[in-house]
Amino acid sequence: MGTMGVQSIGFSMLASRSLFFMLRTGTSLYRRRLRYASRQYPPNGVKVMQAWSPQHYRYEAERHGVQDETIDNAIARIELIVANNANVTPVLTLRHLSAMSGVEYGFLRSVISRSMMRKKYRVFSLRKNVPGRTRYRLICVPNEELKTVQDWIVRNILRHTRSHPASYAYHPKSRPEFAAKAHCGCDYLLKVDIQDFFNRVTEGKITRIFRDLGFSDLVSFELARLTTVTAQGMELPEGLSERRWPAIPAYQSRYEGFLPQGAPTSPMLSNLAMLALDEKLQELASSEGISYTRYADDLTFSARKPHEFESMRRFKRKVLTELNAAGFRPNLRKTHIRGPGARRIVLGMLVDGQKPRLTKEFKDGLRQHLHYLTSDDHGPAAHAQANKTSIGGMFHVVRGKIGWATRVEPEYGRKCLIQFRTIKWPPIYVYRDK
């Protein structure tokens, strides 16, 4: 949508008191023209042109009787966002967001006010694969209306931002094998895991992300509320909630929001929330001749000799200090150093050679699946039952493993695929592989 969307705003909305309050600023900005394809926008809006034009915007606003000061502030805000990132769609007010996303203003306001949040998300737990312990991951899936506005935020704002080059998750063309390749041939490997990663990305951090993109303080706060959830145990310090937007009592909440796992906005926002820390860790690693990558909450550092265990231990302490300073908690159970003689694994791949390789455990598991699935004594139905899953579930699990194997070790993956195609699946599960 880009900056063109702002010219579709009904100017009666521009004249509203909320916009006037929100856009008060003395910022003086240069003018710039940007070309975008024309699109159709909500009805009763101003006709869209093929380039963002402050002059056209002013002309249409004056024609609709909007005051000069309001027009100046709107143009200043748009140009601040455009100067930051030409592809990000400016959002001037909550009503503006409602018009562009097609989601009712009252619904957006209720989400921001943290009203009836149980109806806004479907919440369930998934068991984590933690040996010797029972741990669960809380999944929060937004309802249709909330997902609509979150998808709009992804398409028109977040997809146009950039994460740090060391980040290999949650952005186009990101692949875990690329992260693993950066550590191939290393002598020492330091792996650090962030505990409760999404829960540590709070609405305060999200507000700063949108503010850094040029959005006003109020809109940044509202966008943060639309992309976070609350839970007991995340209370704000006493008095802080009352100081947040005192002019809007409905916006006061004693709970600090955090990123929900299951929302379309959370992955990209988590990358942006880590941007400053990624920069610090990259600088720290580079200063000591160490490679750094991050895949979501998995941080990996690798080094070659003359580094040794003691120097890596000192480096680990520096990394943990930076994590704590940024408000993240390292999971010490999953934080360790591996040196010469030990298996060095990154994101499930061996990196002790020149290329990432599949582990023996992975290959043994896949080989076992293929053996039982192709065996006349077992077959898909018996094997699925033995694994307490459906035939369709087994089909997709094994096909997914072969797809992963093909990405890491193409020749091995192709051989497995040939064997997979000989399995006598019930007709409903057979399809043509591309």
Coordinates of C-alpha atoms in Angstrom, one line a residue:
M1 CA 0.0 0.0 0.0
G2 CA 2.9 2.4 0.8
T3 CA 2.3 6.1 1.3
M4 CA -0.5 6.1 -1.3
G5 CA -2.9 4.8 1.3
V6 CA -2.8 8.0 3.3
Q7 CA -4.3 10.0 0.4
S8 CA -7.4 7.8 0.6
I9 CA -8.3 9.0 4.1
G10 CA -11.6 10.8 4.4
F11 CA -10.6 14.3 5.4
S12 CA -13.5 14.6 7.8
M13 CA -11.5 12.1 9.8
L14 CA -8.3 14.2 9.4
A15 CA -10.1 17.0 11.1
S16 CA -10.9 15.0 14.2
R17 CA -9.6 16.1 17.6
S18 CA -7.8 12.8 18.1
L19 CA -5.7 13.3 15.0
F20 CA -5.0 16.9 16.0
F21 CA -3.8 15.8 19.4
M22 CA -1.8 13.0 17.9
L23 CA 0.0 14.9 15.2
R24 CA 1.1 18.0 17.1
T25 CA 4.7 18.5 16.2
G26 CA 7.0 21.2 15.0
T27 CA 9.0 18.9 12.9
S28 CA 10.2 20.4 9.6
L29 CA 10.9 17.8 6.9
Y30 CA 11.9 17.8 3.4
R31 CA 9.5 16.8 0.6
R32 CA 10.0 13.8 -1.5
R33 CA 8.0 12.1 -4.2
L34 CA 7.7 8.3 -4.4
R35 CA 6.1 6.2 -7.1
Y36 CA 3.6 3.5 -6.3
A37 CA 1.0 1.6 -8.2
S38 CA -2.5 2.9 -7.7
R39 CA -4.9 0.9 -5.7
Q40 CA -8.5 1.0 -4.6
Y41 CA -9.1 2.1 -1.0
P42 CA -12.1 2.3 1.3
P43 CA -15.2 4.2 0.0
N44 CA -15.7 7.9 0.6
G45 CA -12.0 8.4 0.5
V46 CA -9.9 10.8 -1.6
K47 CA -9.1 9.4 -5.1
V48 CA -5.6 7.8 -5.1
M49 CA -2.8 9.2 -7.3
Q50 CA 0.2 7.3 -8.5
A51 CA 2.7 9.2 -6.3
W52 CA 2.7 10.6 -2.8
S53 CA 2.2 14.3 -3.3
P54 CA 2.1 16.7 -0.3
Q55 CA 0.6 19.4 -2.7
H56 CA -2.2 17.1 -3.7
Y57 CA -2.8 16.1 -0.1
R58 CA -3.0 19.7 1.0
Y59 CA -5.3 20.6 -1.9
E60 CA -7.8 17.8 -1.1
A61 CA -7.6 18.5 2.6
E62 CA -8.3 22.2 2.1
R63 CA -11.2 21.3 -0.2
H64 CA -12.7 19.3 2.7
G65 CA -12.3 22.2 5.1
V66 CA -9.4 20.8 7.2
Q67 CA -7.5 23.4 9.2
D68 CA -4.0 24.3 8.0
E69 CA -2.3 23.3 11.3
T70 CA -3.9 19.8 11.1
I71 CA -2.8 19.5 7.5
D72 CA 0.8 20.5 8.3
N73 CA 1.0 18.0 11.1
A74 CA -0.4 15.2 9.0
I75 CA 2.0 15.9 6.2
A76 CA 4.9 16.2 8.6
R77 CA 4.1 12.8 10.2
I78 CA 3.7 11.1 6.8
E79 CA 7.0 12.4 5.6
L80 CA 8.8 11.4 8.8
I81 CA 7.6 7.8 8.2
V82 CA 8.5 8.0 4.5
A83 CA 12.0 9.4 5.3
N84 CA 12.6 6.4 7.6
N85 CA 11.3 3.8 5.2
A86 CA 9.7 4.7 1.9
N87 CA 7.8 1.4 1.7
V88 CA 6.1 1.5 5.1
T89 CA 2.4 2.7 5.0
P90 CA 1.9 5.7 7.3
V91 CA -0.8 5.3 9.9
L92 CA -2.1 8.6 11.4
T93 CA -4.8 7.5 13.8
L94 CA -6.6 4.4 15.0
R95 CA -9.6 5.4 12.7
H96 CA -7.1 5.6 9.8
L97 CA -5.9 2.1 10.6
S98 CA -9.6 1.0 10.8
A99 CA -10.3 2.4 7.3
M100 CA -7.3 0.9 5.7
S101 CA -7.5 -2.6 7.3
G102 CA -11.3 -2.9 7.1
V103 CA -11.6 -3.8 10.8
E104 CA -14.1 -1.9 12.9
Y105 CA -12.8 1.0 15.0
G106 CA -14.7 -0.2 18.1
F107 CA -13.1 -3.6 17.9
L108 CA -9.6 -2.1 17.6
R109 CA -10.3 0.1 20.5
S110 CA -11.5 -2.9 22.6
V111 CA -8.2 -4.8 21.9
I112 CA -6.1 -1.8 22.8
S113 CA -8.1 -1.4 26.0
R114 CA -7.4 -5.1 26.9
S115 CA -11.2 -5.7 27.0
M116 CA -12.4 -9.3 26.9
M117 CA -9.1 -10.6 25.7
R118 CA -10.2 -14.2 26.1
K119 CA -12.5 -13.7 23.2
K120 CA -9.8 -12.1 21.0
Y121 CA -7.4 -15.1 21.2
R122 CA -7.8 -18.9 21.2
V123 CA -5.3 -20.1 23.8
F124 CA -3.9 -23.7 24.1
S125 CA -0.7 -25.4 25.2
L126 CA 1.8 -27.6 23.3
R127 CA 4.1 -29.8 25.2
K128 CA 7.8 -29.0 24.8
N129 CA 10.3 -31.8 24.0
V130 CA 12.4 -31.4 27.2
P131 CA 14.0 -34.6 28.5
G132 CA 13.1 -35.5 32.1
R133 CA 10.7 -32.6 32.6
T134 CA 7.2 -31.6 31.6
R135 CA 7.1 -28.2 30.0
Y136 CA 4.5 -26.5 27.9
R137 CA 4.5 -23.7 25.3
L138 CA 1.5 -21.3 25.4
I139 CA 0.0 -20.7 21.9
C140 CA -2.3 -17.7 21.4
V141 CA -4.1 -17.6 18.0
P142 CA -5.9 -14.4 17.2
N143 CA -9.6 -14.5 16.1
E144 CA -10.5 -13.6 12.6
E145 CA -10.9 -9.8 13.1
L146 CA -7.7 -9.4 15.1
K147 CA -5.8 -11.6 12.6
T148 CA -7.0 -9.3 9.8
V149 CA -5.5 -6.2 11.3
Q150 CA -2.3 -8.1 12.3
D151 CA -2.0 -9.4 8.7
W152 CA -2.4 -5.8 7.5
I153 CA 0.4 -4.7 9.8
V154 CA 2.6 -7.5 8.5
R155 CA 1.9 -6.7 4.8
N156 CA 2.1 -2.9 5.0
I157 CA 4.7 -2.3 7.8
L158 CA 6.7 -5.2 9.1
R159 CA 7.5 -6.9 5.8
H160 CA 9.3 -3.7 4.7
T161 CA 11.6 -3.7 7.6
R162 CA 15.0 -5.4 7.9
S163 CA 16.4 -7.7 10.6
H164 CA 20.0 -7.9 11.4
P165 CA 22.2 -9.9 8.9
A166 CA 23.1 -12.4 11.6
S167 CA 19.4 -13.3 12.1
Y168 CA 18.3 -16.3 10.0
A169 CA 14.7 -16.8 11.0
Y170 CA 11.3 -15.1 10.3
H171 CA 12.1 -13.2 7.1
P172 CA 12.0 -14.1 3.4
K173 CA 14.6 -16.5 2.1
S174 CA 15.7 -17.3 5.7
R175 CA 16.8 -20.9 6.1
P176 CA 18.4 -22.7 9.1
E177 CA 21.0 -24.4 7.0
F178 CA 22.4 -21.0 6.0
A179 CA 22.9 -20.3 9.7
A180 CA 24.6 -23.6 10.2
K181 CA 26.9 -23.1 7.3
A182 CA 28.4 -20.0 8.9
H183 CA 29.9 -22.2 11.6
C184 CA 31.2 -25.1 9.5
G185 CA 34.7 -26.2 10.3
C186 CA 34.8 -24.5 13.7
D187 CA 36.9 -25.8 16.6
Y188 CA 34.8 -24.3 19.4
L189 CA 31.0 -23.8 19.5
L190 CA 29.1 -21.7 22.1
K191 CA 25.3 -22.2 22.0
V192 CA 23.0 -19.9 24.1
D193 CA 19.3 -20.2 24.3
I194 CA 16.9 -17.4 25.4
Q195 CA 14.4 -18.6 27.9
D196 CA 10.7 -17.7 27.2
F197 CA 11.8 -15.6 24.2
F198 CA 8.5 -14.2 23.1
N199 CA 7.4 -13.5 26.6
R200 CA 10.5 -11.3 27.1
V201 CA 9.5 -9.1 24.1
T202 CA 7.2 -6.7 25.9
E203 CA 4.8 -4.1 24.6
G204 CA 7.2 -1.4 25.7
K205 CA 9.8 -2.8 23.3
I206 CA 7.2 -3.1 20.6
T207 CA 6.1 0.5 21.1
R208 CA 9.7 1.7 20.6
I209 CA 10.0 -0.3 17.4
F210 CA 7.0 1.5 15.8
R211 CA 8.2 4.8 17.2
D212 CA 11.6 4.3 15.6
L213 CA 9.8 3.7 12.3
G214 CA 8.4 7.3 12.6
F215 CA 4.9 6.6 14.0
S216 CA 3.6 9.0 16.6
D217 CA 3.8 8.0 20.3
L218 CA 0.1 7.2 20.5
V219 CA -0.1 5.2 17.3
S220 CA 3.0 3.3 18.3
F221 CA 1.4 2.4 21.6
E222 CA -1.8 1.4 19.9
L223 CA 0.0 -0.8 17.3
A224 CA 1.9 -2.4 20.2
R225 CA -1.3 -3.2 22.0
L226 CA -2.8 -4.7 18.9
T227 CA 0.2 -7.1 18.6
T228 CA 0.7 -8.2 22.2
V229 CA -1.3 -10.1 24.9
T230 CA -1.3 -10.0 28.6
A231 CA -1.1 -12.6 31.3
Q232 CA -1.1 -12.8 35.1
G233 CA 2.4 -12.4 36.5
M234 CA 3.3 -9.6 34.1
E235 CA 2.0 -6.8 36.3
L236 CA 3.5 -3.3 35.8
P237 CA 5.1 -1.5 38.7
E238 CA 2.6 0.4 40.8
G239 CA 1.6 3.7 39.3
L240 CA 3.1 3.1 35.9
S241 CA -0.2 2.1 34.2
E242 CA -1.8 5.3 35.4
R243 CA 0.9 7.4 33.8
R244 CA 0.4 5.8 30.4
W245 CA -2.0 7.9 28.3
P246 CA -3.8 9.5 31.3
A247 CA -6.1 11.3 28.9
I248 CA -7.4 7.9 27.8
P249 CA -8.5 6.0 30.9
A250 CA -9.5 3.0 28.9
Y251 CA -5.9 2.5 27.8
Q252 CA -4.6 2.0 31.3
S253 CA -3.8 -1.6 32.2
R254 CA -1.8 -3.0 35.1
Y255 CA -0.5 -5.8 32.9
E256 CA 2.5 -5.5 30.6
G257 CA 1.8 -7.1 27.2
F258 CA 4.1 -9.5 25.4
L259 CA 4.3 -11.1 22.0
P260 CA 1.9 -14.0 21.6
Q261 CA 3.2 -17.2 19.9
G262 CA 0.7 -17.8 17.2
A263 CA 0.1 -14.2 16.0
P264 CA 1.4 -13.4 12.4
T265 CA 3.1 -10.2 13.7
S266 CA 5.2 -11.9 16.4
P267 CA 8.0 -13.4 14.4
M268 CA 9.0 -10.2 12.6
L269 CA 8.5 -8.1 15.7
S270 CA 10.8 -10.4 17.7
N271 CA 13.5 -9.9 15.1
L272 CA 13.1 -6.1 15.3
A273 CA 13.2 -6.3 19.1
M274 CA 16.5 -8.1 18.9
L275 CA 18.1 -5.7 16.4
A276 CA 20.0 -3.6 18.9
L277 CA 21.2 -6.7 20.8
D278 CA 22.2 -8.4 17.6
E279 CA 24.3 -5.4 16.7
K280 CA 26.0 -5.5 20.1
L281 CA 26.7 -9.2 20.0
Q282 CA 27.9 -9.0 16.4
E283 CA 30.3 -6.3 17.4
L284 CA 31.5 -8.2 20.5
A285 CA 32.0 -11.4 18.4
S286 CA 33.8 -9.6 15.6
S287 CA 36.2 -8.0 18.0
E288 CA 37.4 -11.4 19.1
G289 CA 37.4 -13.2 15.8
I290 CA 34.2 -15.1 16.5
S291 CA 31.3 -15.9 14.2
Y292 CA 27.7 -15.1 15.3
T293 CA 24.3 -16.2 14.1
R294 CA 20.8 -16.2 15.7
Y295 CA 17.8 -18.3 14.7
A296 CA 14.9 -17.0 16.8
D297 CA 15.9 -17.8 20.4
D298 CA 19.0 -19.9 19.5
L299 CA 22.2 -17.9 19.6
T300 CA 25.4 -19.6 18.2
F301 CA 29.0 -18.4 18.3
S302 CA 31.9 -20.3 16.8
A303 CA 35.6 -19.9 16.8
R304 CA 38.7 -21.5 15.4
K305 CA 42.1 -22.0 17.1
P306 CA 44.0 -20.3 18.7
H307 CA 40.8 -19.8 20.8
E308 CA 40.6 -22.3 23.7
F309 CA 38.0 -23.3 26.3
E310 CA 39.1 -20.6 28.7
S311 CA 38.8 -17.8 26.2
M312 CA 35.3 -19.1 25.1
R313 CA 34.2 -19.2 28.8
R314 CA 35.2 -15.5 29.2
F315 CA 33.4 -14.7 26.0
K316 CA 30.3 -16.6 27.2
R317 CA 30.2 -14.4 30.4
K318 CA 30.2 -11.3 28.2
V319 CA 27.4 -12.6 26.1
L320 CA 25.2 -13.5 29.1
T321 CA 25.9 -10.0 30.5
E322 CA 24.6 -8.4 27.3
L323 CA 21.5 -10.6 27.3
N324 CA 20.6 -9.7 30.8
A325 CA 21.2 -6.0 30.2
A326 CA 18.7 -6.2 27.2
G327 CA 16.0 -7.8 29.4
F328 CA 16.4 -11.4 28.2
R329 CA 17.1 -14.4 30.4
P330 CA 19.5 -17.1 29.2
N331 CA 18.4 -20.7 29.6
L332 CA 21.5 -22.0 31.3
R333 CA 20.4 -25.7 30.8
K334 CA 20.8 -25.1 27.0
T335 CA 23.9 -22.9 27.2
H336 CA 27.1 -24.8 26.6
I337 CA 30.5 -24.8 24.9
R338 CA 31.7 -27.6 22.6
G339 CA 35.3 -28.0 21.6
P340 CA 37.6 -30.4 19.6
G341 CA 36.6 -34.0 20.0
A342 CA 32.9 -33.2 20.8
R343 CA 30.1 -33.2 18.3
R344 CA 29.3 -29.7 17.2
I345 CA 25.6 -29.3 16.2
V346 CA 23.8 -26.2 15.1
L347 CA 20.0 -26.3 14.6
G348 CA 20.1 -30.1 14.3
M349 CA 23.0 -30.1 11.8
L350 CA 26.6 -31.3 12.2
V351 CA 29.1 -28.5 11.5
D352 CA 32.4 -30.2 12.0
G353 CA 33.0 -30.4 8.3
Q354 CA 33.0 -28.0 5.3
K355 CA 29.2 -28.4 4.8
P356 CA 26.3 -28.9 7.3
R357 CA 25.3 -32.6 7.6
L358 CA 22.4 -34.5 9.0
T359 CA 23.0 -36.3 12.3
K360 CA 23.1 -40.0 12.7
E361 CA 20.1 -39.9 14.9
F362 CA 18.0 -38.1 12.2
K363 CA 19.1 -40.6 9.5
D364 CA 18.4 -43.6 11.7
G365 CA 14.9 -42.3 12.5
L366 CA 14.1 -41.6 8.9
R367 CA 15.5 -45.0 7.8
Q368 CA 13.3 -46.7 10.5
H369 CA 10.2 -44.9 9.2
L370 CA 10.9 -45.9 5.6
H371 CA 11.6 -49.5 6.6
Y372 CA 8.3 -50.0 8.4
L373 CA 6.3 -48.1 5.8
T374 CA 7.6 -50.1 2.9
S375 CA 7.5 -53.5 4.8
D376 CA 4.7 -55.9 3.7
D377 CA 4.5 -57.0 7.4
H378 CA 3.7 -53.5 8.6
G379 CA 2.8 -50.7 6.1
P380 CA 1.3 -47.3 6.6
A381 CA -1.7 -48.2 8.8
A382 CA 0.2 -50.4 11.3
H383 CA 3.1 -48.0 11.5
A384 CA 0.8 -45.0 12.1
Q385 CA -1.0 -46.9 14.8
A386 CA 2.3 -47.8 16.5
N387 CA 3.3 -44.1 16.5
K388 CA -0.1 -43.1 17.8
T389 CA -0.9 -40.9 14.8
S390 CA -3.1 -41.0 11.7
I391 CA -2.0 -42.3 8.3
G392 CA -2.2 -38.7 7.0
G393 CA -0.2 -37.4 9.9
M394 CA 2.5 -40.1 9.3
F395 CA 2.5 -39.3 5.5
H396 CA 3.2 -35.6 6.2
V397 CA 5.8 -36.2 9.0
V398 CA 7.9 -38.5 6.8
R399 CA 7.5 -36.4 3.7
G400 CA 8.6 -33.4 5.7
K401 CA 11.7 -35.2 7.1
I402 CA 12.7 -36.1 3.5
G403 CA 12.2 -32.5 2.4
W404 CA 14.5 -31.4 5.2
A405 CA 17.0 -34.1 4.3
T406 CA 17.0 -32.9 0.7
R407 CA 17.8 -29.4 1.7
V408 CA 20.8 -30.4 3.9
E409 CA 22.1 -33.4 1.9
P410 CA 20.5 -33.4 -1.5
E411 CA 21.7 -36.7 -2.8
Y412 CA 20.7 -38.6 0.4
G413 CA 17.3 -36.8 0.3
R414 CA 16.7 -37.8 -3.3
K415 CA 17.4 -41.5 -2.5
C416 CA 14.9 -41.4 0.4
L417 CA 12.3 -39.8 -1.8
I418 CA 12.6 -42.6 -4.3
Q419 CA 12.0 -45.1 -1.5
F420 CA 9.1 -43.0 -0.1
R421 CA 7.3 -43.2 -3.5
T422 CA 7.3 -47.0 -3.3
I423 CA 5.1 -46.9 -0.2
K424 CA 1.7 -48.4 -0.7
W425 CA -0.4 -45.6 0.8
P426 CA -4.2 -45.8 0.8
P427 CA -5.3 -43.9 -2.4
I428 CA -6.5 -40.8 -0.5
Y429 CA -3.0 -40.1 0.7
V430 CA -1.1 -40.5 -2.6
Y431 CA -0.3 -37.4 -4.5
R432 CA 2.2 -36.4 -7.2
D433 CA 5.4 -35.0 -5.7
K434 CA 6.8 -32.0 -7.4

